[in-house]
Amino acid sequence: MSRFKKEGKQTVPELNMGSMSDIIFMFLFFFMVITTMRESSLFVKITVPAATSVQKLEKKSLVANINVGAPNSKELLKKLGPEPRIQLNDQFAEVSNIIEFVEAEKQVRNEADRNIMTWSLKVDKNVKMGIVTDIKQELRKASAFKVNYSTSKQAPERK
Amino acid sequence: MARKTPGLNTGSMADISFLLLTFFLLTSSINTDQGIQRRLPPPLRGDEKPPKVNERNVLQILVNMYDQLLVNGEPMNDVRELKGRTREFITNPSNDPNLSENEPKYIEELGKAAVVSKGVVSIQSDRGTSYEMYIKVQNQLAEAFDEIRNERSQQEYGKSFDNLNDEQRKIIQKIVPISISEAEPSNYGGKK
């Protein structure tokens, strides 16, 4: 008669948590891959210009960045004014500091790699050429010849 | 009323998550730096004179503080015309006496002579020129040289420049050198 038998206890089945770790690891790896380590935070505002014919920088460990742009926070703007500034590593610098910077960056690399280093100029597009030229002259004096003008990629125009 | 649900077999979950992981690994690209790469000339030593270049072999590009272009003395309104102009100047297909000289030069690796242009593109910017304009000019030149290199690769090897191996690439780089010279900037529009 009792076809629909009532069970006394209603037990919730246990979930198998064994694979949770896999999922978490997956997230971990995913974020490890997409986030790039930023060694120093920028104090200057940089929007690089766009170009169609760009090359990728090959060896990241052999690239040193030179950042040029106007200060990006209100306090700094008040203190320093809107003139473009050079940032090397994590501090503001003058054009005359470039040679020291080049030497310091070369020192931390292997001797064999020092001459194939690339100097990446990350310059805001609103900056005037004057300061960029000064930097280039200093780089020439410091025999850092391989430069890269950092740009963003733009799709080529079709006619 | 709920019945006891059978335990799910989660053994394959790990496989699925690994699949996802590899998928993201392959499709997401690490944010790489990119840009236009150039070589700066070594500084001139004391009394060293810059090499003399025949006037017809120089394409002179001037950019002033208002980002206006002057190419070989004529104003150019649109920077995009520069690519074609540079290409014509360097390749000089019709042997125009006003454009750059083409000279056959023996390339050792190739084992025969190849036509090499003697043309040099000279850029002079002002201290007041915007960096954006400067990059636009550099980009046009880069595109022009890329096209010429591609053309020559097709001629020599029947492949585009990107598909050549390292050795072939070196030869093409020798045949079509990126000859861009930068003059010291003028200072009309900048305080410093």
Short mmCIF file of C-alpha atoms in Angstrom, two decimals:
data_model
loop_
_atom_site.label_atom_id
_atom_site.label_comp_id
_atom_site.label_asym_id
_atom_site.label_seq_id
_atom_site.Cartn_x
_atom_site.Cartn_y
_atom_site.Cartn_z
CA MET A 1 0.00 0.00 0.00
CA SER A 2 2.72 2.44 0.89
CA ARG A 3 4.01 3.14 -2.52
CA PHE A 4 5.25 6.58 -1.63
CA LYS A 5 7.24 5.90 1.37
CA LYS A 6 8.24 8.81 3.45
CA GLU A 7 11.80 8.86 4.46
CA GLY A 8 12.51 9.90 7.91
CA LYS A 9 15.69 11.83 7.34
CA GLN A 10 16.31 13.94 4.26
CA THR A 11 20.05 13.93 3.80
CA VAL A 12 21.79 16.46 1.59
CA PRO A 13 24.38 14.64 -0.46
CA GLU A 14 27.91 15.74 0.09
CA LEU A 15 29.59 17.68 -2.68
CA ASN A 16 32.88 16.44 -3.89
CA MET A 17 35.29 19.25 -3.35
CA GLY A 18 38.22 17.45 -4.84
CA SER A 19 38.23 19.38 -8.09
CA MET A 20 37.84 22.75 -6.47
CA SER A 21 41.58 22.99 -6.20
CA ASP A 22 41.91 22.52 -9.95
CA ILE A 23 39.57 25.38 -10.63
CA ILE A 24 41.40 27.63 -8.22
CA PHE A 25 44.72 26.74 -9.77
CA MET A 26 43.30 27.49 -13.14
CA PHE A 27 42.33 30.98 -12.02
CA LEU A 28 45.68 31.43 -10.45
CA PHE A 29 47.54 30.54 -13.60
CA PHE A 30 45.23 32.60 -15.73
CA PHE A 31 45.81 35.73 -13.72
CA MET A 32 49.50 35.04 -13.48
CA VAL A 33 49.67 35.01 -17.22
CA ILE A 34 47.60 38.05 -18.07
CA THR A 35 48.96 40.42 -15.47
CA THR A 36 52.34 41.87 -16.16
CA MET A 37 54.50 42.81 -13.27
CA ARG A 38 54.95 46.50 -13.01
CA GLU A 39 58.23 47.33 -11.39
CA SER A 40 57.53 50.97 -10.79
CA SER A 41 54.36 52.94 -10.74
CA LEU A 42 54.18 55.82 -13.16
CA PHE A 43 53.95 59.41 -12.00
CA VAL A 44 53.56 60.74 -15.51
CA LYS A 45 50.59 60.45 -17.80
CA ILE A 46 51.49 58.58 -20.95
CA THR A 47 49.24 57.93 -23.90
CA VAL A 48 51.52 56.60 -26.58
CA PRO A 49 50.79 57.58 -30.19
CA ALA A 50 49.40 55.01 -32.60
CA ALA A 51 51.28 53.59 -35.56
CA THR A 52 50.55 50.94 -38.15
CA SER A 53 53.98 49.55 -38.83
CA VAL A 54 55.11 48.33 -35.42
CA GLN A 55 57.50 45.67 -34.24
CA LYS A 56 57.28 43.75 -31.01
CA LEU A 57 60.05 44.11 -28.50
CA GLU A 58 61.73 40.75 -28.32
CA LYS A 59 63.58 40.29 -25.07
CA LYS A 60 61.88 41.95 -22.17
CA SER A 61 64.82 41.62 -19.84
CA LEU A 62 66.95 43.66 -22.22
CA VAL A 63 64.60 46.62 -22.37
CA ALA A 64 64.89 49.72 -20.24
CA ASN A 65 62.11 52.25 -20.22
CA ILE A 66 62.37 56.00 -20.33
CA ASN A 67 59.03 57.61 -19.55
CA VAL A 68 58.19 61.14 -20.58
CA GLY A 69 54.94 62.94 -19.93
CA ALA A 70 53.16 65.52 -17.83
CA PRO A 71 52.68 64.66 -14.13
CA ASN A 72 49.53 62.64 -13.65
CA SER A 73 48.22 63.56 -10.23
CA LYS A 74 46.81 66.86 -9.01
CA GLU A 75 49.34 67.25 -6.22
CA LEU A 76 52.25 66.70 -8.55
CA LEU A 77 50.76 69.07 -11.10
CA LYS A 78 50.50 71.73 -8.43
CA LYS A 79 54.05 71.14 -7.32
CA LEU A 80 55.78 70.73 -10.67
CA GLY A 81 53.52 72.39 -13.21
CA PRO A 82 52.22 70.95 -16.47
CA GLU A 83 55.60 70.73 -18.21
CA PRO A 84 56.53 67.21 -19.37
CA ARG A 85 58.89 65.37 -17.07
CA ILE A 86 61.19 62.42 -17.43
CA GLN A 87 60.69 59.45 -15.16
CA LEU A 88 63.43 56.87 -14.84
CA ASN A 89 62.62 53.82 -12.73
CA ASP A 90 60.58 55.27 -9.89
CA GLN A 91 61.68 58.87 -9.71
CA PHE A 92 61.68 62.04 -11.71
CA ALA A 93 64.89 62.85 -13.50
CA GLU A 94 66.52 65.52 -15.59
CA VAL A 95 67.97 65.10 -19.05
CA SER A 96 71.45 65.14 -17.52
CA ASN A 97 70.64 62.01 -15.50
CA ILE A 98 70.19 59.89 -18.60
CA ILE A 99 73.85 58.93 -18.93
CA GLU A 100 73.96 57.73 -15.31
CA PHE A 101 70.76 55.82 -15.87
CA VAL A 102 72.17 54.10 -18.96
CA GLU A 103 75.30 53.10 -17.07
CA ALA A 104 73.30 51.82 -14.09
CA GLU A 105 70.99 49.79 -16.32
CA LYS A 106 73.95 48.31 -18.18
CA GLN A 107 75.64 47.35 -14.93
CA VAL A 108 72.83 45.04 -13.85
CA ARG A 109 72.87 43.12 -17.15
CA ASN A 110 75.24 40.46 -18.36
CA GLU A 111 78.31 41.79 -20.03
CA ALA A 112 77.37 40.10 -23.29
CA ASP A 113 73.91 41.64 -23.28
CA ARG A 114 74.92 45.23 -22.62
CA ASN A 115 75.34 46.20 -26.23
CA ILE A 116 72.12 44.68 -27.47
CA MET A 117 69.90 46.46 -24.98
CA THR A 118 66.93 48.36 -26.28
CA TRP A 119 65.98 51.72 -24.84
CA SER A 120 62.26 52.12 -25.04
CA LEU A 121 61.06 55.71 -25.16
CA LYS A 122 57.56 55.85 -23.75
CA VAL A 123 56.53 59.34 -24.59
CA ASP A 124 53.12 60.94 -24.36
CA LYS A 125 51.83 62.05 -27.73
CA ASN A 126 51.32 65.65 -26.63
CA VAL A 127 54.93 66.11 -25.64
CA LYS A 128 56.98 68.40 -27.86
CA MET A 129 60.00 67.08 -29.72
CA GLY A 130 62.46 69.32 -27.85
CA ILE A 131 62.74 67.13 -24.77
CA VAL A 132 62.72 63.95 -26.87
CA THR A 133 65.62 65.24 -28.94
CA ASP A 134 67.56 66.12 -25.81
CA ILE A 135 67.07 62.57 -24.55
CA LYS A 136 68.19 61.13 -27.85
CA GLN A 137 71.34 63.22 -27.83
CA GLU A 138 72.13 62.00 -24.33
CA LEU A 139 71.54 58.40 -25.39
CA ARG A 140 73.94 58.87 -28.27
CA LYS A 141 76.57 60.22 -25.90
CA ALA A 142 76.04 57.23 -23.62
CA SER A 143 76.33 54.95 -26.69
CA ALA A 144 72.86 53.57 -26.23
CA PHE A 145 71.94 53.42 -29.89
CA LYS A 146 69.08 50.97 -30.09
CA VAL A 147 65.93 52.90 -29.36
CA ASN A 148 62.31 52.00 -29.60
CA TYR A 149 59.56 54.57 -29.89
CA SER A 150 56.78 52.91 -27.98
CA THR A 151 53.48 53.09 -29.87
CA SER A 152 50.16 51.35 -29.84
CA LYS A 153 49.08 49.23 -32.76
CA GLN A 154 46.61 50.70 -35.19
CA ALA A 155 44.98 48.73 -37.98
CA PRO A 156 46.38 49.74 -41.35
CA GLU A 157 44.18 51.88 -43.53
CA ARG A 158 42.61 50.36 -46.57
CA LYS A 159 41.97 52.43 -49.61
CA MET B 1 10.41 14.04 -0.23
CA ALA B 2 13.78 14.51 -1.87
CA ARG B 3 15.48 11.34 -2.80
CA LYS B 4 19.06 10.68 -2.07
CA THR B 5 20.90 11.94 -5.13
CA PRO B 6 23.73 9.82 -6.33
CA GLY B 7 27.20 11.37 -5.94
CA LEU B 8 28.40 13.16 -9.04
CA ASN B 9 31.46 11.83 -10.65
CA THR B 10 33.75 14.81 -10.58
CA GLY B 11 36.82 13.05 -11.75
CA SER B 12 36.73 14.67 -15.15
CA MET B 13 36.38 18.17 -13.72
CA ALA B 14 40.13 18.44 -13.51
CA ASP B 15 40.40 17.64 -17.19
CA ILE B 16 37.86 20.29 -18.08
CA SER B 17 39.63 22.89 -16.01
CA PHE B 18 42.95 22.04 -17.57
CA LEU B 19 41.39 22.37 -20.95
CA LEU B 20 40.13 25.81 -20.04
CA LEU B 21 43.48 26.74 -18.64
CA THR B 22 45.34 25.78 -21.79
CA PHE B 23 42.72 27.56 -23.88
CA PHE B 24 43.28 30.83 -22.04
CA LEU B 25 47.01 30.32 -22.08
CA LEU B 26 47.00 30.05 -25.82
CA THR B 27 44.48 32.74 -26.67
CA SER B 28 45.48 35.49 -24.26
CA SER B 29 48.59 37.31 -25.24
CA ILE B 30 50.82 38.86 -22.70
CA ASN B 31 50.80 42.58 -22.96
CA THR B 32 54.00 43.08 -24.92
CA ASP B 33 55.66 46.33 -25.66
CA GLN B 34 55.69 47.35 -29.25
CA GLY B 35 56.86 50.28 -31.23
CA ILE B 36 59.02 51.60 -34.02
CA GLN B 37 62.62 50.58 -33.63
CA ARG B 38 65.41 52.80 -34.85
CA ARG B 39 69.16 52.97 -34.51
CA LEU B 40 70.69 56.24 -33.43
CA PRO B 41 73.91 57.30 -35.14
CA PRO B 42 77.06 57.42 -33.01
CA PRO B 43 78.02 60.93 -31.92
CA LEU B 44 80.29 62.88 -34.25
CA ARG B 45 83.84 63.08 -33.04
CA GLY B 46 85.33 66.54 -32.89
CA ASP B 47 86.41 67.55 -36.37
CA GLU B 48 84.80 64.62 -38.16
CA LYS B 49 82.73 65.82 -41.09
CA PRO B 50 79.45 64.15 -41.92
CA PRO B 51 79.72 62.26 -45.22
CA LYS B 52 78.87 64.25 -48.33
CA VAL B 53 75.76 63.10 -50.11
CA ASN B 54 74.71 64.10 -53.56
CA GLU B 55 71.71 66.40 -53.47
CA ARG B 56 69.50 64.19 -55.59
CA ASN B 57 69.98 61.37 -53.11
CA VAL B 58 68.41 63.24 -50.23
CA LEU B 59 64.72 63.44 -49.52
CA GLN B 60 64.47 66.26 -47.09
CA ILE B 61 61.53 66.29 -44.72
CA LEU B 62 61.03 69.28 -42.51
CA VAL B 63 58.40 69.42 -39.80
CA ASN B 64 57.79 72.77 -38.18
CA MET B 65 56.34 73.76 -34.83
CA TYR B 66 52.82 73.77 -36.25
CA ASP B 67 53.25 70.14 -37.38
CA GLN B 68 53.36 71.21 -41.04
CA LEU B 69 55.42 69.27 -43.52
CA LEU B 70 57.83 70.51 -46.13
CA VAL B 71 59.17 67.79 -48.41
CA ASN B 72 62.06 68.81 -50.67
CA GLY B 73 60.88 72.39 -50.46
CA GLU B 74 57.23 71.75 -51.25
CA PRO B 75 54.54 71.81 -48.58
CA MET B 76 52.65 68.57 -48.05
CA ASN B 77 49.19 68.81 -46.56
CA ASP B 78 48.54 65.19 -45.71
CA VAL B 79 51.16 63.13 -43.93
CA ARG B 80 49.77 60.00 -45.59
CA GLU B 81 51.17 61.10 -48.94
CA LEU B 82 54.62 60.67 -47.48
CA LYS B 83 54.67 56.90 -47.83
CA GLY B 84 54.15 56.94 -51.59
CA ARG B 85 56.57 59.79 -51.99
CA THR B 86 59.30 57.99 -50.04
CA ARG B 87 58.73 54.80 -51.93
CA GLU B 88 58.97 56.51 -55.26
CA PHE B 89 62.06 58.37 -54.15
CA ILE B 90 63.90 55.26 -52.93
CA THR B 91 62.95 52.83 -55.68
CA ASN B 92 62.98 55.36 -58.53
CA PRO B 93 61.52 52.94 -61.08
CA SER B 94 61.65 55.39 -63.98
CA ASN B 95 65.26 56.48 -63.35
CA ASP B 96 64.19 60.04 -62.87
CA PRO B 97 67.33 62.22 -62.50
CA ASN B 98 65.64 64.13 -59.66
CA LEU B 99 65.11 61.03 -57.54
CA SER B 100 67.67 58.83 -55.83
CA GLU B 101 70.39 56.98 -57.72
CA ASN B 102 70.18 53.25 -58.06
CA GLU B 103 73.50 51.50 -58.09
CA PRO B 104 74.22 47.81 -58.58
CA LYS B 105 76.21 46.54 -55.64
CA TYR B 106 77.77 43.11 -55.24
CA ILE B 107 76.15 41.26 -52.34
CA GLU B 108 78.46 38.52 -51.17
CA GLU B 109 75.84 36.27 -49.60
CA LEU B 110 73.69 36.46 -52.68
CA GLY B 111 76.56 35.81 -55.06
CA LYS B 112 75.45 38.45 -57.48
CA ALA B 113 74.93 42.15 -57.79
CA ALA B 114 71.69 43.69 -56.63
CA VAL B 115 70.34 47.15 -57.20
CA VAL B 116 70.76 49.23 -54.08
CA SER B 117 69.36 52.70 -53.74
CA LYS B 118 71.68 55.44 -52.56
CA GLY B 119 68.76 57.50 -51.29
CA VAL B 120 68.71 58.89 -47.80
CA VAL B 121 65.66 60.27 -46.08
CA SER B 122 66.49 63.18 -43.84
CA ILE B 123 64.10 64.35 -41.15
CA GLN B 124 64.44 67.62 -39.40
CA SER B 125 61.96 68.49 -36.72
CA ASP B 126 61.54 71.56 -34.62
CA ARG B 127 61.73 71.60 -30.85
CA GLY B 128 58.08 72.59 -30.92
CA THR B 129 56.95 69.73 -33.15
CA SER B 130 54.59 67.38 -31.36
CA TYR B 131 55.78 63.86 -30.71
CA GLU B 132 52.62 62.49 -32.25
CA MET B 133 53.45 64.14 -35.58
CA TYR B 134 57.02 62.89 -35.41
CA ILE B 135 55.78 59.33 -34.92
CA LYS B 136 53.35 59.74 -37.79
CA VAL B 137 56.24 60.72 -40.06
CA GLN B 138 58.40 57.85 -38.78
CA ASN B 139 55.50 55.47 -39.28
CA GLN B 140 55.00 56.55 -42.88
CA LEU B 141 58.69 56.01 -43.54
CA ALA B 142 58.61 52.62 -41.81
CA GLU B 143 55.67 51.59 -43.96
CA ALA B 144 57.41 52.72 -47.11
CA PHE B 145 60.56 50.75 -46.29
CA ASP B 146 58.48 47.73 -45.29
CA GLU B 147 56.76 47.81 -48.66
CA ILE B 148 60.01 48.11 -50.56
CA ARG B 149 61.50 45.23 -48.60
CA ASN B 150 58.45 43.12 -49.28
CA GLU B 151 58.67 43.91 -52.96
CA ARG B 152 62.34 42.95 -53.13
CA SER B 153 61.74 39.75 -51.16
CA GLN B 154 59.06 38.80 -53.66
CA GLN B 155 61.49 39.45 -56.49
CA GLU B 156 64.36 37.50 -54.97
CA TYR B 157 62.62 34.69 -53.14
CA GLY B 158 58.95 34.81 -54.10
CA LYS B 159 57.95 35.29 -50.47
CA SER B 160 57.04 38.25 -48.34
CA PHE B 161 59.67 39.66 -46.00
CA ASP B 162 57.97 38.23 -42.90
CA ASN B 163 58.19 34.69 -44.25
CA LEU B 164 61.91 34.73 -45.00
CA ASN B 165 64.43 32.95 -42.85
CA ASP B 166 67.06 34.89 -40.92
CA GLU B 167 69.73 34.61 -43.58
CA GLN B 168 67.49 35.79 -46.39
CA ARG B 169 66.22 38.56 -44.19
CA LYS B 170 69.76 39.82 -43.62
CA ILE B 171 70.37 39.93 -47.35
CA ILE B 172 67.21 41.91 -47.98
CA GLN B 173 68.14 44.27 -45.16
CA LYS B 174 71.42 44.82 -46.97
CA ILE B 175 69.72 45.47 -50.28
CA VAL B 176 67.15 47.80 -48.73
CA PRO B 177 68.78 49.51 -45.77
CA ILE B 178 66.61 51.80 -43.69
CA SER B 179 68.47 54.96 -44.49
CA ILE B 180 66.90 57.63 -42.35
CA SER B 181 69.05 60.39 -41.05
CA GLU B 182 67.99 62.85 -38.46
CA ALA B 183 69.33 66.34 -38.52
CA GLU B 184 69.75 68.35 -35.37
CA PRO B 185 66.43 70.03 -34.64
CA SER B 186 65.79 73.68 -35.25
CA ASN B 187 64.56 75.85 -32.45
CA TYR B 188 61.95 78.30 -33.62
CA GLY B 189 58.93 77.15 -31.71
CA GLY B 190 60.24 75.90 -28.41
CA LYS B 191 61.42 77.66 -25.34
CA LYS B 192 63.50 74.62 -24.47
#
